[in-house]
Amino acid sequence: MNICVYCASSQKIDPKYLDLAAEVGTRIAERGHVLVSGGATVGCMGAVTSAARAAGGRTVGVIPQALVDIEVADNDSDELVITTDMRERKGLMDARSDAFLVLPGGIGTLEELFEIWTARVLGLHDRPLVILDPWGLFQPLRDLIEQLYEAGFTRADVFDAISWTTTVDEAFDRLEGRTVHLSPSPEELGEAVI
């Protein structure tokens, strides 16, 4: 599979997040998958791609020219695709991917998550979408989605469209379709909205 990993580019984060990204990169390579990333060398993006290559994996980076111009492009990628802007970047990452894995990250990561999640809820794709969140950084987001559902702003299939995981093994099981996700069922949240 081509697995797209959405993750942070920040260099100010706790090293445990970099370690998680590196573990994910290693696992992608060990399982014979291809990594599709944002094509940068900084933060978790750099950690996941470096680890994937170190373990013998293939990496595809997709990066806008503006980021190439500030010298953060992963020129060691097996394939580096340079786009005109962020929207084209996201579209190509989507088109090149068979599954999506979201690691802890900031607003850029959230934006990527919401776009691919919305497309899945709307039935525009049926590829696996998995969040790997060992330390609960995204728990407030999960709580917010449950509140939005309870208030009638989203449909019950918002929960079916995503898997929330806390370990690398569990995340890869979901990506590879070996187990069902553990998102709360509509029954757990109350009456379904049509």
mmCIF file of C-alpha atoms in Angstrom:
data_model
loop_
_atom_site.group_PDB
_atom_site.id
_atom_site.type_symbol
_atom_site.label_atom_id
_atom_site.label_comp_id
_atom_site.label_asym_id
_atom_site.label_seq_id
_atom_site.Cartn_x
_atom_site.Cartn_y
_atom_site.Cartn_z
ATOM 1 C CA MET A 1 0.000 0.000 0.000
ATOM 2 C CA ASN A 2 0.919 3.626 -0.392
ATOM 3 C CA ILE A 3 0.337 5.034 3.100
ATOM 4 C CA CYS A 4 -0.004 8.783 3.460
ATOM 5 C CA VAL A 5 1.190 10.021 6.846
ATOM 6 C CA TYR A 6 -0.052 13.398 8.036
ATOM 7 C CA CYS A 7 2.133 14.752 10.828
ATOM 8 C CA ALA A 8 3.829 17.778 12.340
ATOM 9 C CA SER A 9 6.665 19.792 10.869
ATOM 10 C CA SER A 10 7.274 21.654 14.136
ATOM 11 C CA GLN A 11 10.765 21.497 15.602
ATOM 12 C CA LYS A 12 9.617 22.610 19.068
ATOM 13 C CA ILE A 13 7.760 19.453 20.112
ATOM 14 C CA ASP A 14 8.545 16.789 22.681
ATOM 15 C CA PRO A 15 11.001 14.222 21.228
ATOM 16 C CA LYS A 16 8.488 11.436 21.956
ATOM 17 C CA TYR A 17 6.498 12.596 18.911
ATOM 18 C CA LEU A 18 9.591 12.340 16.713
ATOM 19 C CA ASP A 19 10.229 8.856 18.098
ATOM 20 C CA LEU A 20 6.649 7.859 17.252
ATOM 21 C CA ALA A 21 7.045 9.171 13.698
ATOM 22 C CA ALA A 22 10.301 7.254 13.316
ATOM 23 C CA GLU A 23 8.660 4.058 14.573
ATOM 24 C CA VAL A 24 5.864 4.528 12.029
ATOM 25 C CA GLY A 25 8.364 5.082 9.208
ATOM 26 C CA THR A 26 10.269 1.957 10.157
ATOM 27 C CA ARG A 27 7.079 -0.083 10.316
ATOM 28 C CA ILE A 28 5.906 1.153 6.904
ATOM 29 C CA ALA A 29 9.151 -0.106 5.381
ATOM 30 C CA GLU A 30 9.183 -3.387 7.313
ATOM 31 C CA ARG A 31 5.656 -4.181 6.134
ATOM 32 C CA GLY A 32 6.540 -3.468 2.509
ATOM 33 C CA HIS A 33 4.482 -0.308 2.126
ATOM 34 C CA VAL A 34 5.405 2.981 0.453
ATOM 35 C CA LEU A 35 5.384 6.210 2.473
ATOM 36 C CA VAL A 36 3.656 9.246 0.994
ATOM 37 C CA SER A 37 4.539 12.364 2.970
ATOM 38 C CA GLY A 38 4.539 16.136 2.812
ATOM 39 C CA GLY A 39 8.061 16.077 1.404
ATOM 40 C CA ALA A 40 9.822 18.074 4.137
ATOM 41 C CA THR A 41 12.845 17.256 6.277
ATOM 42 C CA VAL A 42 11.701 18.958 9.488
ATOM 43 C CA GLY A 43 9.871 17.700 12.575
ATOM 44 C CA CYS A 44 7.917 14.469 12.422
ATOM 45 C CA MET A 45 7.847 14.655 8.623
ATOM 46 C CA GLY A 46 11.620 14.346 8.543
ATOM 47 C CA ALA A 47 11.620 11.630 11.198
ATOM 48 C CA VAL A 48 9.081 9.413 9.428
ATOM 49 C CA THR A 49 10.770 9.655 6.023
ATOM 50 C CA SER A 50 14.315 9.175 7.325
ATOM 51 C CA ALA A 51 13.266 6.118 9.312
ATOM 52 C CA ALA A 52 11.373 4.605 6.381
ATOM 53 C CA ARG A 53 14.392 4.929 4.108
ATOM 54 C CA ALA A 54 16.792 3.666 6.783
ATOM 55 C CA ALA A 55 14.647 0.516 7.007
ATOM 56 C CA GLY A 56 14.770 0.035 3.225
ATOM 57 C CA GLY A 57 11.412 1.612 2.370
ATOM 58 C CA ARG A 58 10.394 3.749 -0.576
ATOM 59 C CA THR A 59 9.345 7.357 0.070
ATOM 60 C CA VAL A 60 7.332 9.770 -2.029
ATOM 61 C CA GLY A 61 7.387 13.405 -0.948
ATOM 62 C CA VAL A 62 4.921 16.010 -2.174
ATOM 63 C CA ILE A 63 5.857 19.601 -1.392
ATOM 64 C CA PRO A 64 4.888 23.055 -2.657
ATOM 65 C CA GLN A 65 7.528 25.222 -4.329
ATOM 66 C CA ALA A 66 7.297 27.796 -1.526
ATOM 67 C CA LEU A 67 8.656 25.234 0.953
ATOM 68 C CA VAL A 68 11.335 24.098 -1.487
ATOM 69 C CA ASP A 69 12.429 27.752 -1.653
ATOM 70 C CA ILE A 70 13.068 27.845 2.109
ATOM 71 C CA GLU A 71 15.186 24.690 1.878
ATOM 72 C CA VAL A 72 13.073 22.144 3.750
ATOM 73 C CA ALA A 73 12.507 19.780 0.810
ATOM 74 C CA ASP A 74 13.397 16.117 1.302
ATOM 75 C CA ASN A 75 15.733 15.809 -1.656
ATOM 76 C CA ASP A 76 16.598 12.250 -0.585
ATOM 77 C CA SER A 77 13.051 11.041 -1.367
ATOM 78 C CA ASP A 78 12.825 8.281 -3.924
ATOM 79 C CA GLU A 79 10.363 10.573 -5.655
ATOM 80 C CA LEU A 80 9.927 14.264 -4.834
ATOM 81 C CA VAL A 81 6.918 15.935 -6.435
ATOM 82 C CA ILE A 82 6.948 19.735 -6.380
ATOM 83 C CA THR A 83 3.551 21.454 -6.553
ATOM 84 C CA THR A 84 2.500 25.042 -7.119
ATOM 85 C CA ASP A 85 0.636 25.365 -3.809
ATOM 86 C CA MET A 86 -0.726 23.583 -0.723
ATOM 87 C CA ARG A 87 -4.037 22.652 -2.359
ATOM 88 C CA GLU A 88 -2.315 20.877 -5.216
ATOM 89 C CA ARG A 89 -0.045 19.185 -2.674
ATOM 90 C CA LYS A 90 -2.988 17.757 -0.716
ATOM 91 C CA GLY A 91 -4.722 16.632 -3.899
ATOM 92 C CA LEU A 92 -1.656 14.739 -5.112
ATOM 93 C CA MET A 93 -1.035 13.175 -1.700
ATOM 94 C CA ASP A 94 -4.660 12.010 -1.721
ATOM 95 C CA ALA A 95 -4.449 10.678 -5.278
ATOM 96 C CA ARG A 96 -1.216 8.775 -4.575
ATOM 97 C CA SER A 97 -2.451 7.081 -1.372
ATOM 98 C CA ASP A 98 -4.287 3.869 -0.519
ATOM 99 C CA ALA A 99 -4.636 4.683 3.196
ATOM 100 C CA PHE A 100 -4.156 7.621 5.574
ATOM 101 C CA LEU A 101 -2.453 7.698 8.962
ATOM 102 C CA VAL A 102 -2.674 10.800 11.145
ATOM 103 C CA LEU A 103 -0.052 11.365 13.838
ATOM 104 C CA PRO A 104 -0.184 14.093 16.493
ATOM 105 C CA GLY A 105 0.240 17.480 14.871
ATOM 106 C CA GLY A 106 -0.931 21.061 14.646
ATOM 107 C CA ILE A 107 -3.429 22.960 12.520
ATOM 108 C CA GLY A 108 -1.900 21.807 9.241
ATOM 109 C CA THR A 109 -2.299 18.192 10.297
ATOM 110 C CA LEU A 110 -5.856 18.884 11.438
ATOM 111 C CA GLU A 111 -6.695 20.544 8.137
ATOM 112 C CA GLU A 112 -5.453 17.497 6.227
ATOM 113 C CA LEU A 113 -7.360 15.198 8.578
ATOM 114 C CA PHE A 114 -10.628 17.084 8.197
ATOM 115 C CA GLU A 115 -10.429 17.200 4.416
ATOM 116 C CA ILE A 116 -9.850 13.455 4.003
ATOM 117 C CA TRP A 117 -12.339 12.617 6.799
ATOM 118 C CA THR A 118 -15.056 14.762 5.215
ATOM 119 C CA ALA A 119 -14.463 13.117 1.841
ATOM 120 C CA ARG A 120 -14.811 9.701 3.461
ATOM 121 C CA VAL A 121 -18.068 10.640 5.232
ATOM 122 C CA LEU A 122 -19.446 11.958 1.927
ATOM 123 C CA GLY A 123 -18.605 8.663 0.216
ATOM 124 C CA LEU A 124 -15.964 10.173 -2.064
ATOM 125 C CA HIS A 125 -13.506 7.464 -1.036
ATOM 126 C CA ASP A 126 -13.491 4.343 1.142
ATOM 127 C CA ARG A 127 -9.804 4.128 1.996
ATOM 128 C CA PRO A 128 -8.754 3.519 5.620
ATOM 129 C CA LEU A 129 -8.319 6.609 7.784
ATOM 130 C CA VAL A 130 -6.574 6.052 11.111
ATOM 131 C CA ILE A 131 -5.504 8.380 13.906
ATOM 132 C CA LEU A 132 -2.562 7.206 16.015
ATOM 133 C CA ASP A 133 -2.694 9.134 19.293
ATOM 134 C CA PRO A 134 -0.820 7.364 22.120
ATOM 135 C CA TRP A 135 -0.906 10.313 24.535
ATOM 136 C CA GLY A 136 -4.450 11.605 23.987
ATOM 137 C CA LEU A 137 -3.536 14.883 22.283
ATOM 138 C CA PHE A 138 -6.594 14.586 20.028
ATOM 139 C CA GLN A 139 -9.031 13.513 22.765
ATOM 140 C CA PRO A 140 -10.604 17.013 22.898
ATOM 141 C CA LEU A 141 -11.187 16.726 19.143
ATOM 142 C CA ARG A 142 -12.867 13.371 19.599
ATOM 143 C CA ASP A 143 -15.037 14.854 22.353
ATOM 144 C CA LEU A 144 -15.943 17.779 20.088
ATOM 145 C CA ILE A 145 -17.028 15.454 17.271
ATOM 146 C CA GLU A 146 -19.237 13.567 19.731
ATOM 147 C CA GLN A 147 -20.772 16.880 20.842
ATOM 148 C CA LEU A 148 -21.359 17.906 17.230
ATOM 149 C CA TYR A 149 -23.098 14.586 16.616
ATOM 150 C CA GLU A 150 -25.276 14.955 19.714
ATOM 151 C CA ALA A 151 -26.240 18.479 18.615
ATOM 152 C CA GLY A 152 -27.236 17.239 15.157
ATOM 153 C CA PHE A 153 -24.411 18.860 13.184
ATOM 154 C CA THR A 154 -23.030 15.603 11.803
ATOM 155 C CA ARG A 155 -24.223 12.148 10.876
ATOM 156 C CA ALA A 156 -23.531 8.888 12.646
ATOM 157 C CA ASP A 157 -21.276 7.714 9.815
ATOM 158 C CA VAL A 158 -18.694 10.281 10.920
ATOM 159 C CA PHE A 159 -17.656 7.617 13.458
ATOM 160 C CA ASP A 160 -17.569 4.806 10.901
ATOM 161 C CA ALA A 161 -15.230 6.799 8.676
ATOM 162 C CA ILE A 162 -12.288 6.829 11.071
ATOM 163 C CA SER A 163 -10.364 4.630 13.505
ATOM 164 C CA TRP A 164 -8.808 5.987 16.693
ATOM 165 C CA THR A 165 -5.784 4.015 17.888
ATOM 166 C CA THR A 166 -3.143 4.296 20.599
ATOM 167 C CA THR A 167 -0.413 1.886 19.456
ATOM 168 C CA VAL A 168 1.554 1.484 16.251
ATOM 169 C CA ASP A 169 0.493 -2.173 15.949
ATOM 170 C CA GLU A 170 -3.178 -1.280 16.337
ATOM 171 C CA ALA A 171 -2.842 1.515 13.755
ATOM 172 C CA PHE A 172 -1.309 -0.819 11.177
ATOM 173 C CA ASP A 173 -3.930 -3.476 11.844
ATOM 174 C CA ARG A 174 -6.594 -0.875 11.007
ATOM 175 C CA LEU A 175 -4.729 0.395 7.951
ATOM 176 C CA GLU A 176 -4.303 -3.128 6.635
ATOM 177 C CA GLY A 177 -7.909 -4.028 7.368
ATOM 178 C CA ARG A 178 -7.232 -6.789 9.873
ATOM 179 C CA THR A 179 -9.586 -5.523 12.576
ATOM 180 C CA VAL A 180 -12.552 -3.214 12.979
ATOM 181 C CA HIS A 181 -12.187 0.240 14.479
ATOM 182 C CA LEU A 182 -13.067 1.194 18.021
ATOM 183 C CA SER A 183 -14.907 4.450 17.351
ATOM 184 C CA PRO A 184 -18.032 4.842 19.473
ATOM 185 C CA SER A 185 -21.196 3.494 17.911
ATOM 186 C CA PRO A 186 -24.250 5.734 17.407
ATOM 187 C CA GLU A 187 -25.992 3.689 20.113
ATOM 188 C CA GLU A 188 -23.262 4.704 22.542
ATOM 189 C CA LEU A 189 -23.881 8.335 21.677
ATOM 190 C CA GLY A 190 -27.677 8.344 21.639
ATOM 191 C CA GLU A 191 -30.325 8.440 18.949
ATOM 192 C CA ALA A 192 -29.111 8.453 15.347
ATOM 193 C CA VAL A 193 -29.502 11.545 13.192
ATOM 194 C CA ILE A 194 -30.797 11.193 9.646
#
